[in-house]
Amino acid sequence: MTYLITKVKTKKGIPIVVKDNICTKGIQTTAGSKILEGFVPTYDATVIKQVKKAGCVIVGKSTMDEFGFGTFSTNCAYGVPKNPHDLTRSCGGSSGGVAGYISASKTRILGLGQSTGGSISCPASFCGIVGLTPTYGLVSRYGLIDYASSLDRIGPMAKTVKEVAWLLSKIAKYDSKDSTSIKTKPQDYTKFCGKSINGLKIGVPVEYLNKATKPVRDKILEAIKKLEKKGAKVSKISLKYTDAAIPAYYIIALSEASTNLAKFCGMRQGLQEEFKGNFNEYFSRIRSQGFGREAKRRILLGTFARMAGFKEEYYIKALKVKTLVVKDFQEAFKKVDVIMAPTMPTIAPKFSEIEKLKPIDCYKADALTAPVSLAELPHLSVPAGFVNKMPVGLHLISNYFEEGKIIQVGDAFER
Amino acid sequence: MHLNAKIGLEIHVQLNTKSKLFCTCSTNLAKPNSHVCEVCLGMPGSKPVLNKKAVDFSVMLALALNCKVPKISRFDRKTYFYPDLPKNYQITQYNFPIAQKGYLQILNKKIQIRRIQIEEDPGAITYPYHIDVSKYSLIDYNRSGFPLCEVVTEPDFSSSKEVKKFLKMFISMIKHLGIYSSNNSFRVDTNVSIGRNPRVEIKNIGSIKDVVSAIEYEIYRQKFVLESGKKITQQTRRFAGSTTEAMREKETEEEYGHIIDPDLPPIVLTALHINQIKKKLPELPYQRAKRMFNQYKINKHQALAIVSEKELADFYEKVVKHIEPKFAAGWISTQLLKVLNYNNIYFSEINLTSQQFISFLKLIQAKEISDRAADLLLRELVLKPQNPKKLAEKLNLLNLTEDELSKLINIVLKKNKDSVDQYKKGKTKVLAFLIGQVIRESKGRADAKIVKELIMKKSFLY
């Protein structure tokens, strides 16, 4: 199967599959790119140290869109993972390898995914598993190969909410090696499982519902009924900056990505060849060979957006939009405890459909995950039934550091 | 054609923190690539963590240079591809630097400081032979991530002399602050323009002397270009030993696509913290000069000359524990600095100890050596510091002993019988002639006052 780039012989322990952009000491870490082929980190990412301490053993490093650049795990340098529910369909991206592997596995297995613009929720939704993206700063990014440092988050993936809650408890700790890590009191998130949701206020943004296809929307409406039966008070809300989030997200993410990817030039790690010409020529040659099409596109777009003359119009404006999106959510959280929506507007598309998409259409597929990613809010995708035998994801979003609330609702929904 | 030069400086000072700017690697000298880690090597996944000491040092410098320190400053990424730059971007400060708008006073002129920014040093490229003939180059990443403070002045200088004064005082200041030592590197970029012509930038000059030479050469070159009817173009040049040579033409400002470094949260400095730093600032050169002026009753110019190098000021304050301060100040601010200037070296570059200098001054006070001979002795002493008395003996510079002098006077008086007679008859003017004769015969190794007394006593014997 094409879920793993590197398979690891395991000892006894709780098996865990790790997205290949998280550094593992002594195990090749490629971030899904040819340019990092053969790169073996000399150190473990903080989350790896934490899960090892918790008794987990790494079974493999999973395929992914190169550096996380994709919504369907089709921009992979080491094979495209196929959806276990229908091998002609995508696993979703970019943590598609993790989601596919967990979904296909018959036994208990955990996963460490990573999201920049929805890369945990999207594959969780498409593969019918659970994925949680914690508040930015709750989980250390030290050892994560950066896509967009201000948006990147590592999060737990598994088959059940309780497993995800358990894994989150092990990795949600302050880390002095990551300057954006936030000091919080470690807690056991499994204690939110089994708690009643009676009286909890849940908001459903109309903009999100409208973006979903009818069958997906119907599944979400069913989910609302189920939660209402359990005592939740569901109301409709509006998030008016929803459409502004995608362009702002892509501009910020790609601007940062274009600087984060500058270091890959065939000098210190990964792809190398005989040095010919001057260093500029050598760097260009390695980068031309090592980066895939989508990586090149994103580096070019990101570089353009931060150049003098364009920066004000793009990068700076995008930062301003980000604050508006944040405000939008903060207004909503004055009225409700949790926001719920479809995770993705559709079920997992077929590869034959994806081939026909233009890059801009692929970017638009992030419409429901980009706003929460930009706002740095925690979000959880839980399976909400099937459409055409394909899983649909229910998205639960809470305010900063209120992971407990979405775990509580997600767990209640699951039971 | 009289055209004024306008000169500005960008000074890069390596701060002497114990560890690097964004990791815990040591800043001590070590064999190449031994003080490195995943952060300063820019390994994938690594993240920077700011060294707070470097921030405090920069704030100290900002306060000493009368700058405004805003509550919030940020780090940016400056992207360019170069083999010595592990991440192919440098973490620096662009839109929100640590400090802005200050000044440093020199020669009745306020040189304005535009901004101060904190940034990381790249690695160091070394070549096995001369750069032009080397087949390969090596990179030492020990330097990668060293904390640097970049100080940018307004183009307020009009001569290399002003630049020299400024840089000397600047270095004295950062040494007084204790944020820099001679082991740390100090590099300067300077921009020079004449009249309203485009400015030329000279990059990466490693010492005050070279900055001075580069500016002098550049002013000369630009005037020559203009006088030959040609135009000066906006350029970047490098200093090549004594001249400057073109590196590249600059059509527009270079494009680095700065963005905020998302791995680093803003630096937030509370008024309280800035005040604590302010209170703990050590005595700075100008304050020290003022204190010396009051405490030792030396004059202002002497005090300023002495504090222009921290090592010299420390030296002086050791000397005055044993020597009358005014006397010591006189010898330091005139003779010693003259000798250093003549040899184009700084006090910090020589190994003269305060003990040696005290012995030297004591020789003068005890009239064991004449002022003139002492002058000669000092020239030698500066170049080869050693026991002054022994050196003076070796060089035959010590005054004659009383016996020797007495004998010499006897000889002179005998030789000039006529003059002695005239003196005895009351022609006092002749005395000066006789003293002169003795000092000449002694080859300057006699004190005029002592000679005078001896002649007055002895003349009646003849």
mmCIF file with all atom_site columns, N, CA and C in Angstrom, chain A residues 23 39 43 141-144 146 149-150 176-177 179-180 255-256 259-260 262-265 267-269 279 306-308 311 315, chain B residues 38-39 42-49 77 79 81-83 85-89 139 141 255-260 262-263 265:
data_model
loop_
_atom_site.group_PDB
_atom_site.id
_atom_site.type_symbol
_atom_site.label_atom_id
_atom_site.label_alt_id
_atom_site.label_comp_id
_atom_site.label_asym_id
_atom_site.label_entity_id
_atom_site.label_seq_id
_atom_site.pdbx_PDB_ins_code
_atom_site.Cartn_x
_atom_site.Cartn_y
_atom_site.Cartn_z
_atom_site.occupancy
_atom_site.B_iso_or_equiv
_atom_site.pdbx_formal_charge
_atom_site.auth_seq_id
_atom_site.auth_comp_id
_atom_site.auth_asym_id
_atom_site.auth_atom_id
_atom_site.pdbx_PDB_model_num
ATOM 1   N N  . CYS A 1 23  ? 10.104 15.410 12.237 1.00 0.00 ? 23  CYS A N  1
ATOM 2   C CA . CYS A 1 23  ? 11.443 14.819 12.285 1.00 0.00 ? 23  CYS A CA 1
ATOM 3   C C  . CYS A 1 23  ? 11.536 13.680 13.291 1.00 0.00 ? 23  CYS A C  1
ATOM 4   N N  . PHE A 1 39  ? 17.197 12.320 3.745  1.00 0.00 ? 39  PHE A N  1
ATOM 5   C CA . PHE A 1 39  ? 17.467 13.143 4.930  1.00 0.00 ? 39  PHE A CA 1
ATOM 6   C C  . PHE A 1 39  ? 17.068 12.385 6.190  1.00 0.00 ? 39  PHE A C  1
ATOM 7   N N  . TYR A 1 43  ? 17.785 14.477 15.255 1.00 0.00 ? 43  TYR A N  1
ATOM 8   C CA . TYR A 1 43  ? 17.050 14.708 16.506 1.00 0.00 ? 43  TYR A CA 1
ATOM 9   C C  . TYR A 1 43  ? 15.581 14.367 16.313 1.00 0.00 ? 43  TYR A C  1
ATOM 10  N N  . ARG A 1 141 ? 5.815  22.814 17.832 1.00 0.00 ? 141 ARG A N  1
ATOM 11  C CA . ARG A 1 141 ? 6.143  22.584 16.427 1.00 0.00 ? 141 ARG A CA 1
ATOM 12  C C  . ARG A 1 141 ? 7.623  22.232 16.268 1.00 0.00 ? 141 ARG A C  1
ATOM 13  N N  . TYR A 1 142 ? 8.350  22.155 17.365 1.00 0.00 ? 142 TYR A N  1
ATOM 14  C CA . TYR A 1 142 ? 9.783  21.904 17.222 1.00 0.00 ? 142 TYR A CA 1
ATOM 15  C C  . TYR A 1 142 ? 10.014 20.553 16.548 1.00 0.00 ? 142 TYR A C  1
ATOM 16  N N  . GLY A 1 143 ? 10.707 20.598 15.420 1.00 0.00 ? 143 GLY A N  1
ATOM 17  C CA . GLY A 1 143 ? 10.953 19.372 14.680 1.00 0.00 ? 143 GLY A CA 1
ATOM 18  C C  . GLY A 1 143 ? 9.962  19.148 13.555 1.00 0.00 ? 143 GLY A C  1
ATOM 19  N N  . LEU A 1 144 ? 9.049  20.059 13.389 1.00 0.00 ? 144 LEU A N  1
ATOM 20  C CA . LEU A 1 144 ? 8.119  19.986 12.256 1.00 0.00 ? 144 LEU A CA 1
ATOM 21  C C  . LEU A 1 144 ? 8.739  20.758 11.090 1.00 0.00 ? 144 LEU A C  1
ATOM 22  N N  . ASP A 1 146 ? 8.687  23.069 8.368  1.00 0.00 ? 146 ASP A N  1
ATOM 23  C CA . ASP A 1 146 ? 7.700  24.125 8.215  1.00 0.00 ? 146 ASP A CA 1
ATOM 24  C C  . ASP A 1 146 ? 7.128  24.238 6.812  1.00 0.00 ? 146 ASP A C  1
ATOM 25  N N  . SER A 1 149 ? 4.919  28.726 9.107  1.00 0.00 ? 149 SER A N  1
ATOM 26  C CA . SER A 1 149 ? 5.140  28.641 10.554 1.00 0.00 ? 149 SER A CA 1
ATOM 27  C C  . SER A 1 149 ? 4.027  29.255 11.394 1.00 0.00 ? 149 SER A C  1
ATOM 28  N N  . SER A 1 150 ? 3.357  30.307 10.897 1.00 0.00 ? 150 SER A N  1
ATOM 29  C CA . SER A 1 150 ? 2.341  30.971 11.721 1.00 0.00 ? 150 SER A CA 1
ATOM 30  C C  . SER A 1 150 ? 1.020  30.207 11.697 1.00 0.00 ? 150 SER A C  1
ATOM 31  N N  . SER A 1 176 ? 9.976  24.905 25.482 1.00 0.00 ? 176 SER A N  1
ATOM 32  C CA . SER A 1 176 ? 10.816 26.105 25.400 1.00 0.00 ? 176 SER A CA 1
ATOM 33  C C  . SER A 1 176 ? 11.586 26.185 24.082 1.00 0.00 ? 176 SER A C  1
ATOM 34  N N  . LYS A 1 177 ? 11.602 25.087 23.313 1.00 0.00 ? 177 LYS A N  1
ATOM 35  C CA . LYS A 1 177 ? 12.338 25.123 22.049 1.00 0.00 ? 177 LYS A CA 1
ATOM 36  C C  . LYS A 1 177 ? 11.507 25.699 20.899 1.00 0.00 ? 177 LYS A C  1
ATOM 37  N N  . SER A 1 179 ? 9.350  28.947 20.137 1.00 0.00 ? 179 SER A N  1
ATOM 38  C CA . SER A 1 179 ? 9.033  30.274 20.684 1.00 0.00 ? 179 SER A CA 1
ATOM 39  C C  . SER A 1 179 ? 7.556  30.613 20.600 1.00 0.00 ? 179 SER A C  1
ATOM 40  N N  . THR A 1 180 ? 6.798  29.885 19.768 1.00 0.00 ? 180 THR A N  1
ATOM 41  C CA . THR A 1 180 ? 5.371  30.185 19.659 1.00 0.00 ? 180 THR A CA 1
ATOM 42  C C  . THR A 1 180 ? 4.541  29.244 20.540 1.00 0.00 ? 180 THR A C  1
ATOM 43  N N  . SER A 1 255 ? 3.563  32.991 1.279  1.00 0.00 ? 255 SER A N  1
ATOM 44  C CA . SER A 1 255 ? 4.667  33.922 1.551  1.00 0.00 ? 255 SER A CA 1
ATOM 45  C C  . SER A 1 255 ? 5.640  33.272 2.523  1.00 0.00 ? 255 SER A C  1
ATOM 46  N N  . GLU A 1 256 ? 5.105  32.712 3.583  1.00 0.00 ? 256 GLU A N  1
ATOM 47  C CA . GLU A 1 256 ? 5.971  32.069 4.570  1.00 0.00 ? 256 GLU A CA 1
ATOM 48  C C  . GLU A 1 256 ? 6.635  30.823 3.980  1.00 0.00 ? 256 GLU A C  1
ATOM 49  N N  . THR A 1 259 ? 9.785  31.357 2.018  1.00 0.00 ? 259 THR A N  1
ATOM 50  C CA . THR A 1 259 ? 11.023 31.567 2.786  1.00 0.00 ? 259 THR A CA 1
ATOM 51  C C  . THR A 1 259 ? 11.430 30.270 3.497  1.00 0.00 ? 259 THR A C  1
ATOM 52  N N  . ASN A 1 260 ? 10.444 29.531 3.994  1.00 0.00 ? 260 ASN A N  1
ATOM 53  C CA . ASN A 1 260 ? 10.766 28.277 4.683  1.00 0.00 ? 260 ASN A CA 1
ATOM 54  C C  . ASN A 1 260 ? 11.458 27.270 3.765  1.00 0.00 ? 260 ASN A C  1
ATOM 55  N N  . ALA A 1 262 ? 13.396 28.018 1.297  1.00 0.00 ? 262 ALA A N  1
ATOM 56  C CA . ALA A 1 262 ? 14.635 28.543 0.709  1.00 0.00 ? 262 ALA A CA 1
ATOM 57  C C  . ALA A 1 262 ? 15.841 27.688 1.092  1.00 0.00 ? 262 ALA A C  1
ATOM 58  N N  . LYS A 1 263 ? 15.781 27.085 2.297  1.00 0.00 ? 263 LYS A N  1
ATOM 59  C CA . LYS A 1 263 ? 16.948 26.357 2.805  1.00 0.00 ? 263 LYS A CA 1
ATOM 60  C C  . LYS A 1 263 ? 17.271 25.097 1.999  1.00 0.00 ? 263 LYS A C  1
ATOM 61  N N  . PHE A 1 264 ? 16.297 24.609 1.232  1.00 0.00 ? 264 PHE A N  1
ATOM 62  C CA . PHE A 1 264 ? 16.547 23.372 0.482  1.00 0.00 ? 264 PHE A CA 1
ATOM 63  C C  . PHE A 1 264 ? 17.242 23.692 -0.834 1.00 0.00 ? 264 PHE A C  1
ATOM 64  N N  . CYS A 1 265 ? 18.528 23.434 -0.871 1.00 0.00 ? 265 CYS A N  1
ATOM 65  C CA . CYS A 1 265 ? 19.299 23.850 -2.036 1.00 0.00 ? 265 CYS A CA 1
ATOM 66  C C  . CYS A 1 265 ? 20.414 22.853 -2.346 1.00 0.00 ? 265 CYS A C  1
ATOM 67  N N  . MET A 1 267 ? 22.715 21.630 -0.347 1.00 0.00 ? 267 MET A N  1
ATOM 68  C CA . MET A 1 267 ? 24.000 21.869 0.309  1.00 0.00 ? 267 MET A CA 1
ATOM 69  C C  . MET A 1 267 ? 24.179 21.100 1.606  1.00 0.00 ? 267 MET A C  1
ATOM 70  N N  . ARG A 1 268 ? 23.159 21.110 2.434  1.00 0.00 ? 268 ARG A N  1
ATOM 71  C CA . ARG A 1 268 ? 23.344 20.584 3.784  1.00 0.00 ? 268 ARG A CA 1
ATOM 72  C C  . ARG A 1 268 ? 22.554 19.312 4.066  1.00 0.00 ? 268 ARG A C  1
ATOM 73  N N  . GLN A 1 269 ? 21.498 19.068 3.289  1.00 0.00 ? 269 GLN A N  1
ATOM 74  C CA . GLN A 1 269 ? 20.752 17.838 3.522  1.00 0.00 ? 269 GLN A CA 1
ATOM 75  C C  . GLN A 1 269 ? 19.964 17.472 2.274  1.00 0.00 ? 269 GLN A C  1
ATOM 76  N N  . PHE A 1 279 ? 27.383 28.783 -7.307 1.00 0.00 ? 279 PHE A N  1
ATOM 77  C CA . PHE A 1 279 ? 26.404 28.237 -6.366 1.00 0.00 ? 279 PHE A CA 1
ATOM 78  C C  . PHE A 1 279 ? 24.970 28.545 -6.768 1.00 0.00 ? 279 PHE A C  1
ATOM 79  N N  . ARG A 1 306 ? 5.325  38.768 -1.554 1.00 0.00 ? 306 ARG A N  1
ATOM 80  C CA . ARG A 1 306 ? 6.061  39.510 -0.527 1.00 0.00 ? 306 ARG A CA 1
ATOM 81  C C  . ARG A 1 306 ? 7.092  40.481 -1.102 1.00 0.00 ? 306 ARG A C  1
ATOM 82  N N  . MET A 1 307 ? 7.102  40.624 -2.434 1.00 0.00 ? 307 MET A N  1
ATOM 83  C CA . MET A 1 307 ? 8.063  41.529 -3.050 1.00 0.00 ? 307 MET A CA 1
ATOM 84  C C  . MET A 1 307 ? 7.612  42.977 -2.909 1.00 0.00 ? 307 MET A C  1
ATOM 85  N N  . ALA A 1 308 ? 8.583  43.877 -2.835 1.00 0.00 ? 308 ALA A N  1
ATOM 86  C CA . ALA A 1 308 ? 8.268  45.303 -2.767 1.00 0.00 ? 308 ALA A CA 1
ATOM 87  C C  . ALA A 1 308 ? 7.373  45.663 -3.943 1.00 0.00 ? 308 ALA A C  1
ATOM 88  N N  . LYS A 1 311 ? 3.753  43.724 -1.881 1.00 0.00 ? 311 LYS A N  1
ATOM 89  C CA . LYS A 1 311 ? 3.617  43.325 -0.494 1.00 0.00 ? 311 LYS A CA 1
ATOM 90  C C  . LYS A 1 311 ? 2.401  43.980 0.182  1.00 0.00 ? 311 LYS A C  1
ATOM 91  N N  . TYR A 1 315 ? 0.522  40.597 0.892  1.00 0.00 ? 315 TYR A N  1
ATOM 92  C CA . TYR A 1 315 ? 0.930  40.064 2.195  1.00 0.00 ? 315 TYR A CA 1
ATOM 93  C C  . TYR A 1 315 ? 0.343  40.881 3.355  1.00 0.00 ? 315 TYR A C  1
ATOM 94  N N  . GLU B 2 38  ? 21.260 21.919 15.356 1.00 0.00 ? 38  GLU B N  1
ATOM 95  C CA . GLU B 2 38  ? 20.273 21.910 14.271 1.00 0.00 ? 38  GLU B CA 1
ATOM 96  C C  . GLU B 2 38  ? 19.730 23.316 13.995 1.00 0.00 ? 38  GLU B C  1
ATOM 97  N N  . VAL B 2 39  ? 19.713 24.183 15.021 1.00 0.00 ? 39  VAL B N  1
ATOM 98  C CA . VAL B 2 39  ? 19.150 25.525 14.817 1.00 0.00 ? 39  VAL B CA 1
ATOM 99  C C  . VAL B 2 39  ? 20.085 26.395 13.985 1.00 0.00 ? 39  VAL B C  1
ATOM 100 N N  . GLY B 2 42  ? 20.400 25.459 10.500 1.00 0.00 ? 42  GLY B N  1
ATOM 101 C CA . GLY B 2 42  ? 19.165 25.576 9.733  1.00 0.00 ? 42  GLY B CA 1
ATOM 102 C C  . GLY B 2 42  ? 18.594 24.233 9.321  1.00 0.00 ? 42  GLY B C  1
ATOM 103 N N  . MET B 2 43  ? 18.774 23.206 10.167 1.00 0.00 ? 43  MET B N  1
ATOM 104 C CA . MET B 2 43  ? 18.243 21.888 9.829  1.00 0.00 ? 43  MET B CA 1
ATOM 105 C C  . MET B 2 43  ? 16.720 21.955 9.755  1.00 0.00 ? 43  MET B C  1
ATOM 106 N N  . PRO B 2 44  ? 16.127 21.185 8.825  1.00 0.00 ? 44  PRO B N  1
ATOM 107 C CA . PRO B 2 44  ? 14.675 21.203 8.703  1.00 0.00 ? 44  PRO B CA 1
ATOM 108 C C  . PRO B 2 44  ? 14.025 20.894 10.050 1.00 0.00 ? 44  PRO B C  1
ATOM 109 N N  . GLY B 2 45  ? 12.994 21.667 10.372 1.00 0.00 ? 45  GLY B N  1
ATOM 110 C CA . GLY B 2 45  ? 12.249 21.433 11.601 1.00 0.00 ? 45  GLY B CA 1
ATOM 111 C C  . GLY B 2 45  ? 12.736 22.219 12.803 1.00 0.00 ? 45  GLY B C  1
ATOM 112 N N  . SER B 2 46  ? 13.982 22.718 12.757 1.00 0.00 ? 46  SER B N  1
ATOM 113 C CA . SER B 2 46  ? 14.493 23.444 13.913 1.00 0.00 ? 46  SER B CA 1
ATOM 114 C C  . SER B 2 46  ? 13.857 24.832 13.973 1.00 0.00 ? 46  SER B C  1
ATOM 115 N N  . LYS B 2 47  ? 13.833 25.408 15.184 1.00 0.00 ? 47  LYS B N  1
ATOM 116 C CA . LYS B 2 47  ? 13.197 26.714 15.363 1.00 0.00 ? 47  LYS B CA 1
ATOM 117 C C  . LYS B 2 47  ? 14.082 27.599 16.246 1.00 0.00 ? 47  LYS B C  1
ATOM 118 N N  . PRO B 2 48  ? 14.052 28.893 15.984 1.00 0.00 ? 48  PRO B N  1
ATOM 119 C CA . PRO B 2 48  ? 14.867 29.814 16.786 1.00 0.00 ? 48  PRO B CA 1
ATOM 120 C C  . PRO B 2 48  ? 14.227 30.154 18.132 1.00 0.00 ? 48  PRO B C  1
ATOM 121 N N  . VAL B 2 49  ? 15.057 30.285 19.145 1.00 0.00 ? 49  VAL B N  1
ATOM 122 C CA . VAL B 2 49  ? 14.603 30.802 20.445 1.00 0.00 ? 49  VAL B CA 1
ATOM 123 C C  . VAL B 2 49  ? 15.525 31.963 20.802 1.00 0.00 ? 49  VAL B C  1
ATOM 124 N N  . ARG B 2 77  ? 12.363 38.103 8.152  1.00 0.00 ? 77  ARG B N  1
ATOM 125 C CA . ARG B 2 77  ? 13.230 37.241 7.350  1.00 0.00 ? 77  ARG B CA 1
ATOM 126 C C  . ARG B 2 77  ? 13.674 38.008 6.116  1.00 0.00 ? 77  ARG B C  1
ATOM 127 N N  . THR B 2 79  ? 15.409 37.352 2.749  1.00 0.00 ? 79  THR B N  1
ATOM 128 C CA . THR B 2 79  ? 15.717 36.161 1.954  1.00 0.00 ? 79  THR B CA 1
ATOM 129 C C  . THR B 2 79  ? 16.722 36.454 0.848  1.00 0.00 ? 79  THR B C  1
ATOM 130 N N  . PHE B 2 81  ? 19.974 33.983 -1.347 1.00 0.00 ? 81  PHE B N  1
ATOM 131 C CA . PHE B 2 81  ? 20.652 32.686 -1.396 1.00 0.00 ? 81  PHE B CA 1
ATOM 132 C C  . PHE B 2 81  ? 22.152 32.862 -1.338 1.00 0.00 ? 81  PHE B C  1
ATOM 133 N N  . TYR B 2 82  ? 22.763 32.284 -0.330 1.00 0.00 ? 82  TYR B N  1
ATOM 134 C CA . TYR B 2 82  ? 24.222 32.344 -0.216 1.00 0.00 ? 82  TYR B CA 1
ATOM 135 C C  . TYR B 2 82  ? 24.690 31.147 0.604  1.00 0.00 ? 82  TYR B C  1
ATOM 136 N N  . PRO B 2 83  ? 25.792 30.522 0.194  1.00 0.00 ? 83  PRO B N  1
ATOM 137 C CA . PRO B 2 83  ? 26.207 29.276 0.861  1.00 0.00 ? 83  PRO B CA 1
ATOM 138 C C  . PRO B 2 83  ? 26.483 29.402 2.361  1.00 0.00 ? 83  PRO B C  1
ATOM 139 N N  . LEU B 2 85  ? 24.743 31.052 4.429  1.00 0.00 ? 85  LEU B N  1
ATOM 140 C CA . LEU B 2 85  ? 23.499 31.365 5.129  1.00 0.00 ? 85  LEU B CA 1
ATOM 141 C C  . LEU B 2 85  ? 22.633 30.092 5.190  1.00 0.00 ? 85  LEU B C  1
ATOM 142 N N  . PRO B 2 86  ? 22.643 29.377 6.324  1.00 0.00 ? 86  PRO B N  1
ATOM 143 C CA . PRO B 2 86  ? 22.055 28.032 6.364  1.00 0.00 ? 86  PRO B CA 1
ATOM 144 C C  . PRO B 2 86  ? 20.591 27.966 5.940  1.00 0.00 ? 86  PRO B C  1
ATOM 145 N N  . LYS B 2 87  ? 19.799 28.978 6.293  1.00 0.00 ? 87  LYS B N  1
ATOM 146 C CA . LYS B 2 87  ? 18.378 28.910 5.963  1.00 0.00 ? 87  LYS B CA 1
ATOM 147 C C  . LYS B 2 87  ? 18.089 29.620 4.645  1.00 0.00 ? 87  LYS B C  1
ATOM 148 N N  . ASN B 2 88  ? 19.091 30.203 4.050  1.00 0.00 ? 88  ASN B N  1
ATOM 149 C CA . ASN B 2 88  ? 18.941 31.080 2.890  1.00 0.00 ? 88  ASN B CA 1
ATOM 150 C C  . ASN B 2 88  ? 18.009 32.255 3.173  1.00 0.00 ? 88  ASN B C  1
ATOM 151 N N  . TYR B 2 89  ? 17.793 32.509 4.440  1.00 0.00 ? 89  TYR B N  1
ATOM 152 C CA . TYR B 2 89  ? 17.267 33.816 4.853  1.00 0.00 ? 89  TYR B CA 1
ATOM 153 C C  . TYR B 2 89  ? 17.941 34.161 6.166  1.00 0.00 ? 89  TYR B C  1
ATOM 154 N N  . ILE B 2 139 ? 33.160 26.287 4.557  1.00 0.00 ? 139 ILE B N  1
ATOM 155 C CA . ILE B 2 139 ? 32.289 27.122 5.377  1.00 0.00 ? 139 ILE B CA 1
ATOM 156 C C  . ILE B 2 139 ? 32.352 26.670 6.823  1.00 0.00 ? 139 ILE B C  1
ATOM 157 N N  . TYR B 2 141 ? 30.449 27.084 10.179 1.00 0.00 ? 141 TYR B N  1
ATOM 158 C CA . TYR B 2 141 ? 29.169 27.554 10.712 1.00 0.00 ? 141 TYR B CA 1
ATOM 159 C C  . TYR B 2 141 ? 29.254 27.913 12.200 1.00 0.00 ? 141 TYR B C  1
ATOM 160 N N  . GLU B 2 255 ? 16.233 43.577 -3.474 1.00 0.00 ? 255 GLU B N  1
ATOM 161 C CA . GLU B 2 255 ? 14.921 43.044 -3.141 1.00 0.00 ? 255 GLU B CA 1
ATOM 162 C C  . GLU B 2 255 ? 15.061 41.790 -2.298 1.00 0.00 ? 255 GLU B C  1
ATOM 163 N N  . TYR B 2 256 ? 14.687 41.891 -1.056 1.00 0.00 ? 256 TYR B N  1
ATOM 164 C CA . TYR B 2 256 ? 14.826 40.746 -0.164 1.00 0.00 ? 256 TYR B CA 1
ATOM 165 C C  . TYR B 2 256 ? 13.486 40.151 0.251  1.00 0.00 ? 256 TYR B C  1
ATOM 166 N N  . GLY B 2 257 ? 12.385 40.773 -0.161 1.00 0.00 ? 257 GLY B N  1
ATOM 167 C CA . GLY B 2 257 ? 11.050 40.255 0.172  1.00 0.00 ? 257 GLY B CA 1
ATOM 168 C C  . GLY B 2 257 ? 10.858 40.004 1.659  1.00 0.00 ? 257 GLY B C  1
ATOM 169 N N  . HIS B 2 258 ? 11.217 41.002 2.476  1.00 0.00 ? 258 HIS B N  1
ATOM 170 C CA . HIS B 2 258 ? 11.091 40.825 3.928  1.00 0.00 ? 258 HIS B CA 1
ATOM 171 C C  . HIS B 2 258 ? 9.665  40.454 4.341  1.00 0.00 ? 258 HIS B C  1
ATOM 172 N N  . ILE B 2 259 ? 9.557  39.449 5.211  1.00 0.00 ? 259 ILE B N  1
ATOM 173 C CA . ILE B 2 259 ? 8.291  39.219 5.911  1.00 0.00 ? 259 ILE B CA 1
ATOM 174 C C  . ILE B 2 259 ? 8.606  39.006 7.386  1.00 0.00 ? 259 ILE B C  1
ATOM 175 N N  . ILE B 2 260 ? 7.591  39.191 8.213  1.00 0.00 ? 260 ILE B N  1
ATOM 176 C CA . ILE B 2 260 ? 7.741  38.938 9.643  1.00 0.00 ? 260 ILE B CA 1
ATOM 177 C C  . ILE B 2 260 ? 8.177  37.489 9.834  1.00 0.00 ? 260 ILE B C  1
ATOM 178 N N  . PRO B 2 262 ? 7.650  34.308 11.324 1.00 0.00 ? 262 PRO B N  1
ATOM 179 C CA . PRO B 2 262 ? 6.524  33.766 12.094 1.00 0.00 ? 262 PRO B CA 1
ATOM 180 C C  . PRO B 2 262 ? 6.955  32.807 13.204 1.00 0.00 ? 262 PRO B C  1
ATOM 181 N N  . ASP B 2 263 ? 8.231  32.441 13.217 1.00 0.00 ? 263 ASP B N  1
ATOM 182 C CA . ASP B 2 263 ? 8.705  31.552 14.286 1.00 0.00 ? 263 ASP B CA 1
ATOM 183 C C  . ASP B 2 263 ? 9.017  32.312 15.568 1.00 0.00 ? 263 ASP B C  1
ATOM 184 N N  . PRO B 2 265 ? 7.870  35.370 18.203 1.00 0.00 ? 265 PRO B N  1
ATOM 185 C CA . PRO B 2 265 ? 6.886  36.369 18.635 1.00 0.00 ? 265 PRO B CA 1
ATOM 186 C C  . PRO B 2 265 ? 7.566  37.736 18.791 1.00 0.00 ? 265 PRO B C  1
#
